CSV table of C-alpha atoms in Angstrom, one decimal:
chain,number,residue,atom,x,y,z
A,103,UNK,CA,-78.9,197.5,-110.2
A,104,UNK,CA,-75.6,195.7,-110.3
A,105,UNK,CA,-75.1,192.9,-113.3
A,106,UNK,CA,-75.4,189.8,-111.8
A,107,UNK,CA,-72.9,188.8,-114.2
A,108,UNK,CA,-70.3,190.8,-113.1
A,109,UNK,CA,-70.4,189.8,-109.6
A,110,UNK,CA,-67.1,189.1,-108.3
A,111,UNK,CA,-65.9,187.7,-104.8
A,112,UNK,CA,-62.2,187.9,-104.5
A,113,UNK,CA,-62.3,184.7,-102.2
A,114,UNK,CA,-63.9,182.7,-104.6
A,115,UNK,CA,-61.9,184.3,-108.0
A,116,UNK,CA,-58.7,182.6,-105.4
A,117,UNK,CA,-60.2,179.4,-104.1
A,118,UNK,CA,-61.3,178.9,-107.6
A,119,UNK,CA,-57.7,179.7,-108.4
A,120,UNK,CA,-56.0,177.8,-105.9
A,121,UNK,CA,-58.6,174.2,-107.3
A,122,UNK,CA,-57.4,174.9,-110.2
A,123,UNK,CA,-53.5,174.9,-109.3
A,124,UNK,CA,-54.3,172.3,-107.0
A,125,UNK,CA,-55.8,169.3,-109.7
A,126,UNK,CA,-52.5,170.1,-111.7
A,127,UNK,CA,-50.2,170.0,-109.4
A,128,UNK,CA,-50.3,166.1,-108.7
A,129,UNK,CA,-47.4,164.0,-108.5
A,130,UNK,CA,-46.1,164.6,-111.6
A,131,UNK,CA,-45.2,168.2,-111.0
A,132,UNK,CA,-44.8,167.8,-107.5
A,133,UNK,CA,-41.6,165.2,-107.6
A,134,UNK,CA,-40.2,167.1,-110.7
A,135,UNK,CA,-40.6,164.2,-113.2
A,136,UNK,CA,-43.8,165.8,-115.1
A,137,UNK,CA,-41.8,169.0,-115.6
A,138,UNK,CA,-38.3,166.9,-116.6
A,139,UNK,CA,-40.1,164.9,-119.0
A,140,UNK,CA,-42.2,167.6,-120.9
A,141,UNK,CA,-40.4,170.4,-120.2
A,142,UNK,CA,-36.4,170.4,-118.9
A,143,UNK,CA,-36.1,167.5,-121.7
A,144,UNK,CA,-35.8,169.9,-124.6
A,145,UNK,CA,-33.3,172.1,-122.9
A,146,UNK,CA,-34.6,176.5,-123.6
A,147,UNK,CA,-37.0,175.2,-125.5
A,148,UNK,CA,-39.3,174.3,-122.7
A,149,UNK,CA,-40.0,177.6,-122.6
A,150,UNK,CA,-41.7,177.4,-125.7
A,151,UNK,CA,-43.3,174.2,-124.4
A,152,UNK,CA,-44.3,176.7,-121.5
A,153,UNK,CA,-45.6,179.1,-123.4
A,154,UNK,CA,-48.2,177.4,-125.6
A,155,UNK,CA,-49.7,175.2,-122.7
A,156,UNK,CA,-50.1,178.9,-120.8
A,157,UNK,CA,-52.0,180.3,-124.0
A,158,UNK,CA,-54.2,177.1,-124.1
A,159,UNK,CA,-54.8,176.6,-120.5
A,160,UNK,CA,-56.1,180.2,-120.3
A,161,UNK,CA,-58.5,179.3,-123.3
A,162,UNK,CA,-59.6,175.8,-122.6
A,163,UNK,CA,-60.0,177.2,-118.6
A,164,UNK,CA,-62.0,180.1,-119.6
A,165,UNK,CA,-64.1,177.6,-121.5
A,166,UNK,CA,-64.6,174.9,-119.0
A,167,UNK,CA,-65.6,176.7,-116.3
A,168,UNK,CA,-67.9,179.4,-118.4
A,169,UNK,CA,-70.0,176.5,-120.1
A,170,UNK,CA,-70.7,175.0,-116.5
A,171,UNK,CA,-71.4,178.2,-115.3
A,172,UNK,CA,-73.7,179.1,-117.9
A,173,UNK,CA,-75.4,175.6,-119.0
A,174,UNK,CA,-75.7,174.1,-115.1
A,175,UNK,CA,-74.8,170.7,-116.4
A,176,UNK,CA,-77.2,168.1,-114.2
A,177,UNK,CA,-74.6,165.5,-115.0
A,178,UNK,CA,-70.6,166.7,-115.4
A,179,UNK,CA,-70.4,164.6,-118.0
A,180,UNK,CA,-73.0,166.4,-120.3
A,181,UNK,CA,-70.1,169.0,-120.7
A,182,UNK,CA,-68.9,165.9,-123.2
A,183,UNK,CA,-72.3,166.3,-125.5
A,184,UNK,CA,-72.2,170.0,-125.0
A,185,UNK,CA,-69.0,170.5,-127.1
A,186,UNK,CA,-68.7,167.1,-129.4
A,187,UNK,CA,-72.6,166.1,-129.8
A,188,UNK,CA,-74.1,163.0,-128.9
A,189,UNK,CA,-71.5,160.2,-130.1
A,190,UNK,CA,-68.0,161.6,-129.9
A,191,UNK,CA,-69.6,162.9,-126.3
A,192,UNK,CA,-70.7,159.6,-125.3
A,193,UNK,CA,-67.1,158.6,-126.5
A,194,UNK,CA,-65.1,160.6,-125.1
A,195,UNK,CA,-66.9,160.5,-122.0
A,196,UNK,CA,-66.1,156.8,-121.4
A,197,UNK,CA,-62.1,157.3,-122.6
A,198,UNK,CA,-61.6,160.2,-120.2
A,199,UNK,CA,-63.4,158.2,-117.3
A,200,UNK,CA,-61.0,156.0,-118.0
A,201,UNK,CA,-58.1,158.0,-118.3
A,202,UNK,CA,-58.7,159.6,-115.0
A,203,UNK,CA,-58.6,156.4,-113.3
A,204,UNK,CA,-55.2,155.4,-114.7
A,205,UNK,CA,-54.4,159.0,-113.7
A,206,UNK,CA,-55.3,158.0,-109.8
A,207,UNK,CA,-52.9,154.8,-110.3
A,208,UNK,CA,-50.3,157.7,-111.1
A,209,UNK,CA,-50.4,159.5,-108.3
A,210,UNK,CA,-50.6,156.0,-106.4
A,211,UNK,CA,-47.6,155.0,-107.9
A,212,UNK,CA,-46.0,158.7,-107.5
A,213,UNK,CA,-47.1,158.5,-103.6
A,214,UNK,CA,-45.4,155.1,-103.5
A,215,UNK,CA,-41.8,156.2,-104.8
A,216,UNK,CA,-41.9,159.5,-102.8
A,217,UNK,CA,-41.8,157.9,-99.5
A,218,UNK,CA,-39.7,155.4,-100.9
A,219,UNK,CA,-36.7,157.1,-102.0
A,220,UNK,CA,-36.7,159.5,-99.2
A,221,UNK,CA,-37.0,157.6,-96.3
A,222,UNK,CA,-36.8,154.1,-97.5
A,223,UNK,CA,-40.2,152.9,-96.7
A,224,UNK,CA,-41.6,149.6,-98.3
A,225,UNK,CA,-43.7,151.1,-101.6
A,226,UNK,CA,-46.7,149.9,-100.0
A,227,UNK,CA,-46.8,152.2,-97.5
A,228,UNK,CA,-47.1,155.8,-99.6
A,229,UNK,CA,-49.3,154.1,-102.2
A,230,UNK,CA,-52.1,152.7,-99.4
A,231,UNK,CA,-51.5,156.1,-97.0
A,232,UNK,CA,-52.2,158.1,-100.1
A,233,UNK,CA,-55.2,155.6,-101.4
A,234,UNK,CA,-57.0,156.1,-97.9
A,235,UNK,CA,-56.6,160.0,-97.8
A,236,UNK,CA,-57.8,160.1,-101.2
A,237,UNK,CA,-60.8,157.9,-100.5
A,238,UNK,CA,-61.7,160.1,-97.0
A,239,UNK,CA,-62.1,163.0,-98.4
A,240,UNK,CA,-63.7,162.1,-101.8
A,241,UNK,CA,-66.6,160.7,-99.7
A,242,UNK,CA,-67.2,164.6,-98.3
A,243,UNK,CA,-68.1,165.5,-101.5
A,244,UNK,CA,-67.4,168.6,-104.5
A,245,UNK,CA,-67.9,171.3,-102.3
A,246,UNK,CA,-65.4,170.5,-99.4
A,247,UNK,CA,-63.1,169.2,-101.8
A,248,UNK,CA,-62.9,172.6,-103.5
A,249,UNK,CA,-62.5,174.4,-99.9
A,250,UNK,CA,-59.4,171.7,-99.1
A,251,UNK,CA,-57.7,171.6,-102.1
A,252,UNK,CA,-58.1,175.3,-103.2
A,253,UNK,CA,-55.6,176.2,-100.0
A,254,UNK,CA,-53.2,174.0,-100.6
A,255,UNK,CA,-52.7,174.5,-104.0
A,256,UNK,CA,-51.2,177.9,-104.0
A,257,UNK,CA,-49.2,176.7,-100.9
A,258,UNK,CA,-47.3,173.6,-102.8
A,259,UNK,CA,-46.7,176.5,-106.1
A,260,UNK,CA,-44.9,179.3,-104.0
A,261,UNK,CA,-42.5,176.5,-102.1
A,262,UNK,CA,-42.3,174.9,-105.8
A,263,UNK,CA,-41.5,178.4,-106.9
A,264,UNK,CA,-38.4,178.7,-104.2
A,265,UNK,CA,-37.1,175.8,-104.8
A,266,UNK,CA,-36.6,176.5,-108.4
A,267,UNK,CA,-35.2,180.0,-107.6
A,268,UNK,CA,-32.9,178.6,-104.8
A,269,UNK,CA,-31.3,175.7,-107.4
A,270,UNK,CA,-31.1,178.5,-110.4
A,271,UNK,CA,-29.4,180.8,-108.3
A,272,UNK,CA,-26.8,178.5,-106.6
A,273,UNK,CA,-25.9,177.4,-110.2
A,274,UNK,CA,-27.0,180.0,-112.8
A,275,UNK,CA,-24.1,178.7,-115.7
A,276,UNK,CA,-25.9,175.7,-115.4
A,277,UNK,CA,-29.0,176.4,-116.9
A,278,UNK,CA,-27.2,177.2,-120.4
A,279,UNK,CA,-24.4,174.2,-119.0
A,280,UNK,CA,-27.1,171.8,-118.7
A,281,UNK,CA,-29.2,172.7,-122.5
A,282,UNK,CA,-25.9,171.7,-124.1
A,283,UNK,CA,-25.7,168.3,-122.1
A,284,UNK,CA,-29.2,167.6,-123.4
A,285,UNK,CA,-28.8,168.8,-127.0
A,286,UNK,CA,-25.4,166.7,-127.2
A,287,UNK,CA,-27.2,163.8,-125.8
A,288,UNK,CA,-24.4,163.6,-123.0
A,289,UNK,CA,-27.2,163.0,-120.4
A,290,UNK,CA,-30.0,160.4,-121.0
A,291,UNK,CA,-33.4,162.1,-120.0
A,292,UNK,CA,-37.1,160.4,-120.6
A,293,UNK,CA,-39.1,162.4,-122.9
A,294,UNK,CA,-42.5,163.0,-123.1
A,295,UNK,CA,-43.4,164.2,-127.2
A,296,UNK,CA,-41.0,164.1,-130.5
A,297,UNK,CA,-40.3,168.0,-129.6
A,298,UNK,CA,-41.1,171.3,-127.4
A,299,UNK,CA,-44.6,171.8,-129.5
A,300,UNK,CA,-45.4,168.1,-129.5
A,301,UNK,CA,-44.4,168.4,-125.9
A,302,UNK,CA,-46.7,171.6,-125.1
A,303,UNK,CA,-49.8,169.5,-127.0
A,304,UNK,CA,-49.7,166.2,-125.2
A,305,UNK,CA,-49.4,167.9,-121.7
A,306,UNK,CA,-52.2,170.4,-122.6
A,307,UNK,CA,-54.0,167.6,-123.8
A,308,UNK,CA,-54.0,165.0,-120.6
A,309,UNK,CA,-54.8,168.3,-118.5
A,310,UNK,CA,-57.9,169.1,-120.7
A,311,UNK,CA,-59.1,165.3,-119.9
A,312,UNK,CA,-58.4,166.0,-116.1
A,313,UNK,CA,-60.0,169.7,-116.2
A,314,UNK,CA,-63.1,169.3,-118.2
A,315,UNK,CA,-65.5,168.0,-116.0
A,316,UNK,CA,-64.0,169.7,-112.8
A,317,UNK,CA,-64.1,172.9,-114.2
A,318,UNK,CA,-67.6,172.6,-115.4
A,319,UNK,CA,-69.0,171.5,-111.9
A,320,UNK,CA,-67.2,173.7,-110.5
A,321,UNK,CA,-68.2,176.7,-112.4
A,322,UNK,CA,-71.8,176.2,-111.0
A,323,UNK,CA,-70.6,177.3,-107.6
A,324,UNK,CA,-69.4,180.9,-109.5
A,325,UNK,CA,-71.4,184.1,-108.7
A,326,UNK,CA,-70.8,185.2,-112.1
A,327,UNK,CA,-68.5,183.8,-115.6
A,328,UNK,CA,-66.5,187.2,-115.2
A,329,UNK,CA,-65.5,185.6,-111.9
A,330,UNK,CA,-65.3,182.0,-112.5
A,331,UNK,CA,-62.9,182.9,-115.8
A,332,UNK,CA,-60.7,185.0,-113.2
A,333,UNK,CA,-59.8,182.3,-111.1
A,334,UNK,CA,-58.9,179.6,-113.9
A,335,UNK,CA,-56.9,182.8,-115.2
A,336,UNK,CA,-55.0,183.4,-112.3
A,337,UNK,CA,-54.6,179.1,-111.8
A,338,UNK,CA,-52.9,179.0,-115.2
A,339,UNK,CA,-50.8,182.0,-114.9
A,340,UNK,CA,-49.4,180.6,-111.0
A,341,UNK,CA,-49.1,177.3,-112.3
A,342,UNK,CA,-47.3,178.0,-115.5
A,343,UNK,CA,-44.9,180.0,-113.3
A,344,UNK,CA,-44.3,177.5,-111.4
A,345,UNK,CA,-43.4,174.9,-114.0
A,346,UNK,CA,-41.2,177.6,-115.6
A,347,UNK,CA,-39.1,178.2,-112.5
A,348,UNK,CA,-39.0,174.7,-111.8
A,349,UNK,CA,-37.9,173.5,-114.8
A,350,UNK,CA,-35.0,176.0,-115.1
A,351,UNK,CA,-33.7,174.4,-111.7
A,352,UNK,CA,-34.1,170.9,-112.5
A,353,UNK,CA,-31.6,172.5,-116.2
A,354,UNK,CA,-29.3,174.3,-114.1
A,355,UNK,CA,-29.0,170.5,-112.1
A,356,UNK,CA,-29.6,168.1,-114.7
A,357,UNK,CA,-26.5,165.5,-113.9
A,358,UNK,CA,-27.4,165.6,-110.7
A,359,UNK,CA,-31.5,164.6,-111.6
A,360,UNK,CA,-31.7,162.8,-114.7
A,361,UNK,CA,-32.7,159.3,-114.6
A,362,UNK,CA,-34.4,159.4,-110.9
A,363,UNK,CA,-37.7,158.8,-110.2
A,364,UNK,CA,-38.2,162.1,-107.8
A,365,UNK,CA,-35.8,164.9,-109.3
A,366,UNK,CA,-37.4,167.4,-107.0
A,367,UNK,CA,-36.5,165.5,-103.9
A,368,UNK,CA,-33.0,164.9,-105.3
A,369,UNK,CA,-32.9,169.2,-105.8
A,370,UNK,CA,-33.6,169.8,-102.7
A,371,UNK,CA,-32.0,167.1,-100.7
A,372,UNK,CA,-28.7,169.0,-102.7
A,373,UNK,CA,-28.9,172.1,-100.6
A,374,UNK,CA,-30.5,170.1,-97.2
A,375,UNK,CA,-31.6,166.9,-96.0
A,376,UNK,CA,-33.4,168.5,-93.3
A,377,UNK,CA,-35.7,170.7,-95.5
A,378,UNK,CA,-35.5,167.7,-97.9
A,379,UNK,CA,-37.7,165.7,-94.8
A,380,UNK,CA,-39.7,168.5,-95.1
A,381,UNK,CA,-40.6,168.4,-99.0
A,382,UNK,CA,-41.5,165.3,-98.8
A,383,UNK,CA,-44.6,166.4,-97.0
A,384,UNK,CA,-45.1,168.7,-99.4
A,385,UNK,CA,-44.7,166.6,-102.3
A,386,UNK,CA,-47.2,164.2,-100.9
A,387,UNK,CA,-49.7,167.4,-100.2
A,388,UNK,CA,-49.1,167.7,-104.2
A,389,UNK,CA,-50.0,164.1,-105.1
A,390,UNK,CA,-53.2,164.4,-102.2
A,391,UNK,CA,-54.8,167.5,-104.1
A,392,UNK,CA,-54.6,165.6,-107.5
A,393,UNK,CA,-55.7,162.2,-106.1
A,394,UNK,CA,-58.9,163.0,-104.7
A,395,UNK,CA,-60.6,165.1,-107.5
A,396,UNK,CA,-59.1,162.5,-109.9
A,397,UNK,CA,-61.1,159.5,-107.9
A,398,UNK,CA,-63.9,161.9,-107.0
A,399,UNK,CA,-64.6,162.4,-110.9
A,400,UNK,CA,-64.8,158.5,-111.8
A,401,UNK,CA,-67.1,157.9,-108.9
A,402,UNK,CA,-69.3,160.6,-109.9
A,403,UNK,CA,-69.6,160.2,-113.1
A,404,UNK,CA,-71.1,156.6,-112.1
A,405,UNK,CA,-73.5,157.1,-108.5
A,406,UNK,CA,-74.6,160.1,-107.0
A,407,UNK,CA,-72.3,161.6,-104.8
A,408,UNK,CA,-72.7,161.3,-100.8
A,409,UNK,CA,-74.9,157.9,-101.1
A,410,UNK,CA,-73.9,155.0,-99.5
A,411,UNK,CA,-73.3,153.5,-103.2
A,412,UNK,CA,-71.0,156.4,-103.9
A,413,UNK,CA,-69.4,155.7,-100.7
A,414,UNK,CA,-68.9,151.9,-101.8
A,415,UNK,CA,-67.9,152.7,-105.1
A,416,UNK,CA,-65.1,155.1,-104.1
A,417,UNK,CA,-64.2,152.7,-101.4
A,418,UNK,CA,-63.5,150.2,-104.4
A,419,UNK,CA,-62.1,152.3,-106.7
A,420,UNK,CA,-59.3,153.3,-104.9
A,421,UNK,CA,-58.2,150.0,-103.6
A,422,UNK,CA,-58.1,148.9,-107.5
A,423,UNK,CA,-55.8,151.8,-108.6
A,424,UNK,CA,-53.8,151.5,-105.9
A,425,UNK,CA,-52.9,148.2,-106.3
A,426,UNK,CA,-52.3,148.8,-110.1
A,427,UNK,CA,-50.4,151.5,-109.0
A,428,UNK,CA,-47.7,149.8,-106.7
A,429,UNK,CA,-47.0,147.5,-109.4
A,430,UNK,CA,-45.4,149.5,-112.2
A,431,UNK,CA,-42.3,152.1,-112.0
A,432,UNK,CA,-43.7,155.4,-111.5
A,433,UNK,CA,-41.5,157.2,-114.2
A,434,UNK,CA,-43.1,154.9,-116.9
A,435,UNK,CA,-46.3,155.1,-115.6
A,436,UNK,CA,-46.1,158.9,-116.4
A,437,UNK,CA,-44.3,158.7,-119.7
A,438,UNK,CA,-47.0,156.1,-120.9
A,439,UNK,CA,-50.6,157.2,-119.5
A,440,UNK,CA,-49.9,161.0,-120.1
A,441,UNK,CA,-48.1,160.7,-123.1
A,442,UNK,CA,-50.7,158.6,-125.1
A,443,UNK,CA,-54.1,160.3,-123.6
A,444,UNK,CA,-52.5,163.7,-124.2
A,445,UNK,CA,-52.9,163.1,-128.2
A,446,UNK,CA,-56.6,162.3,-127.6
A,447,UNK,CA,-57.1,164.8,-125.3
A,448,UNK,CA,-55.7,167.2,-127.6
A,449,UNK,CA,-58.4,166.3,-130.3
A,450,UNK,CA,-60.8,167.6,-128.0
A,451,UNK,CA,-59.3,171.5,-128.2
A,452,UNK,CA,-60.8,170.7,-132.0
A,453,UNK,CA,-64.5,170.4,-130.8
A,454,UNK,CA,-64.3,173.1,-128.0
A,455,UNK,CA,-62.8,175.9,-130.5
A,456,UNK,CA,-65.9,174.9,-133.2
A,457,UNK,CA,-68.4,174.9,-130.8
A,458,UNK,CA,-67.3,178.5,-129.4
A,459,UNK,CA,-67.1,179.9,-132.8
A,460,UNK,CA,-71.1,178.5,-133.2
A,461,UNK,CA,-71.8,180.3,-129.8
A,462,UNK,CA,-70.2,183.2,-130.6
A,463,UNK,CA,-72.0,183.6,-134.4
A,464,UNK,CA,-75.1,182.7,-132.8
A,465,UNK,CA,-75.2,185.5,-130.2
């Protein structure tokens, strides 16, 4: 008789794969200035920043998706009191709720300065376009949002991925050329952290806020935990190749993207303004597939999905965020919301590590 927890369907090990890529992406890594803030900003020694958030991802991942798969939470945000107890759960419950809220106004904000810069829309329009996407979709509920935003995910990585490889290969001096402009200081770049491992902690730790309740409804829809760790396995691994390459391009280039809002748009429009049209697209894609599971987890955590007061609720929560959203630079709003939550977030590894060791002894 086969192991029921062994059970492993290849489509879901990728879809849950692709969710996973997909929540991360967001605008931050989609326009570039995630990966130039906490990674290109420290020159080679993003890689290190690289590095430790691929370790932790496939650890906190693992962990996430396991404990939903294995505890069924009836609320997602019982994963809180399963890992910190009662009232550090209850707290850090109500900071990440809102945390992910200010993360929506991000990807408003990111939404906003895409269209913006590339085609010299008022802000209004990316910010409301990507505020009613958002809100249709959210309104289907966890399961269709999975299916949606598992394909894209991948999709947005690989073209991330040949961007990076295109810009590194048209300039490969430039790589080492651009860590000496940033360790002399002779380019002015917005960092997020004091250095590469403060860096790798803060990212990690927004990511962890953003993840844990995802991960743990969506590891209820796993057949098994060997398959549900797969696919957050695989998610870290694509994405952490993805900011790699992409941060190596956006060295090779840094006097051409330092200092702009969208550094990937600026990469590509380098080599073509006609593919450049095109990335857009994709950047907004990128922003989409963070927006909606970002909004999708607030409204949750407060009415039960697919109600009409769910339905209301979202309806409301995204008009908020994106007004807040088309009223503050989008660079800042990155450097200010992820930088400060990552340190709490990061707390949180504390709590997850303890309470695996206490699983672990007690079995």
């Amino acid at each position: 008789m086969e192991n029921k927890n062994e059970l492993v369907s290849f489509s879901n090990v990728f879809k849950f794969a692709g969710a996973f890529i997909a929540f991360l992406i967001g605008s931050g890594f989609a326009t570039g200035q995630e990966i130039l803030q906490y990674f290109t900003s420290y020159g080679l020694h993003g890689l290190l920043t690289a590095f430790i958030m691929l370790v932790l991802f496939f650890y906190v991942g693992a962990s996430f998706i396991s404990a939903g798969y294995t505890n069924k939470f009836v609320k997602n945000n019982d994963i809180f009191t399963y890992y910190c107890g009662k009232y550090i759960g209850a707290a850090y419950d109500y900071f990440t709720v809102v945390f992910l809220f200010m993360s929506y106004v991000v990807m408003i904000g990111g939404a906003s300065a895409t269209l913006n810069q590339h085609y010299g829309l008022n802000p209004l329009v990316g910010g409301i376009l990507m505020a009613v996407l958002a809100t249709c979709t959210v309104v289907m509920g966890l399961g269709k949002i999975v299916d949606i935003i598992g394909r894209i995910g991948p999709a947005i990585v690989i073209v991330s991925i040949v961007i990076g490889l295109v810009a590194i290969f048209d300039n490969p001096s430039g790589i080492l050329e651009g860590a000496r402009m940033i360790a002399k200081g002779e380019v002015e770049v917005m960092r997020a952290g004091t250095n590469w491992f403060t860096s790798a902690c803060s990212y990690v730790g927004f990511c962890m806020l953003w993840l844990i309740c995802f991960l743990g409804a969506m590891g209820k829809q796993a057949n098994s935990k060997k398959e549900a760790v797969m696919g957050t396995s695989f998610g870290a691994a694509g994405f952490a190749l993805g900011c790699v390459i992409l941060m190596l391009g956006l060295l090779a280039n840094i006097g051409i993207v330092a200092g702009t809002q969208i550094p990937s748009l600026m990469l590509v429009n380098k080599f073509s303004t006609y593919f450049a049209t095109m990335f857009t697209v994709i950047i907004m894609l990128g922003i989409y597939t963070t927006a909606v599971p970002l909004l999708w987890q607030v409204s949750a955590r407060f009415t039960e999905e697919k109600t009409q007061k769910f339905r209301i609720f979202t309806v409301i929560l995204a008009a908020a965020g994106c007004f807040i959203g088309l009223e503050l630079p989008f660079n800042k709003l990155v450097n200010i919301i992820y930088g400060i939550n990552g340190y709490v977030g990061i707390l949180l590894l504390v709590f997850i590590v303890l309470k695996d060791i206490r699983n672990h002894i007690g079995k």
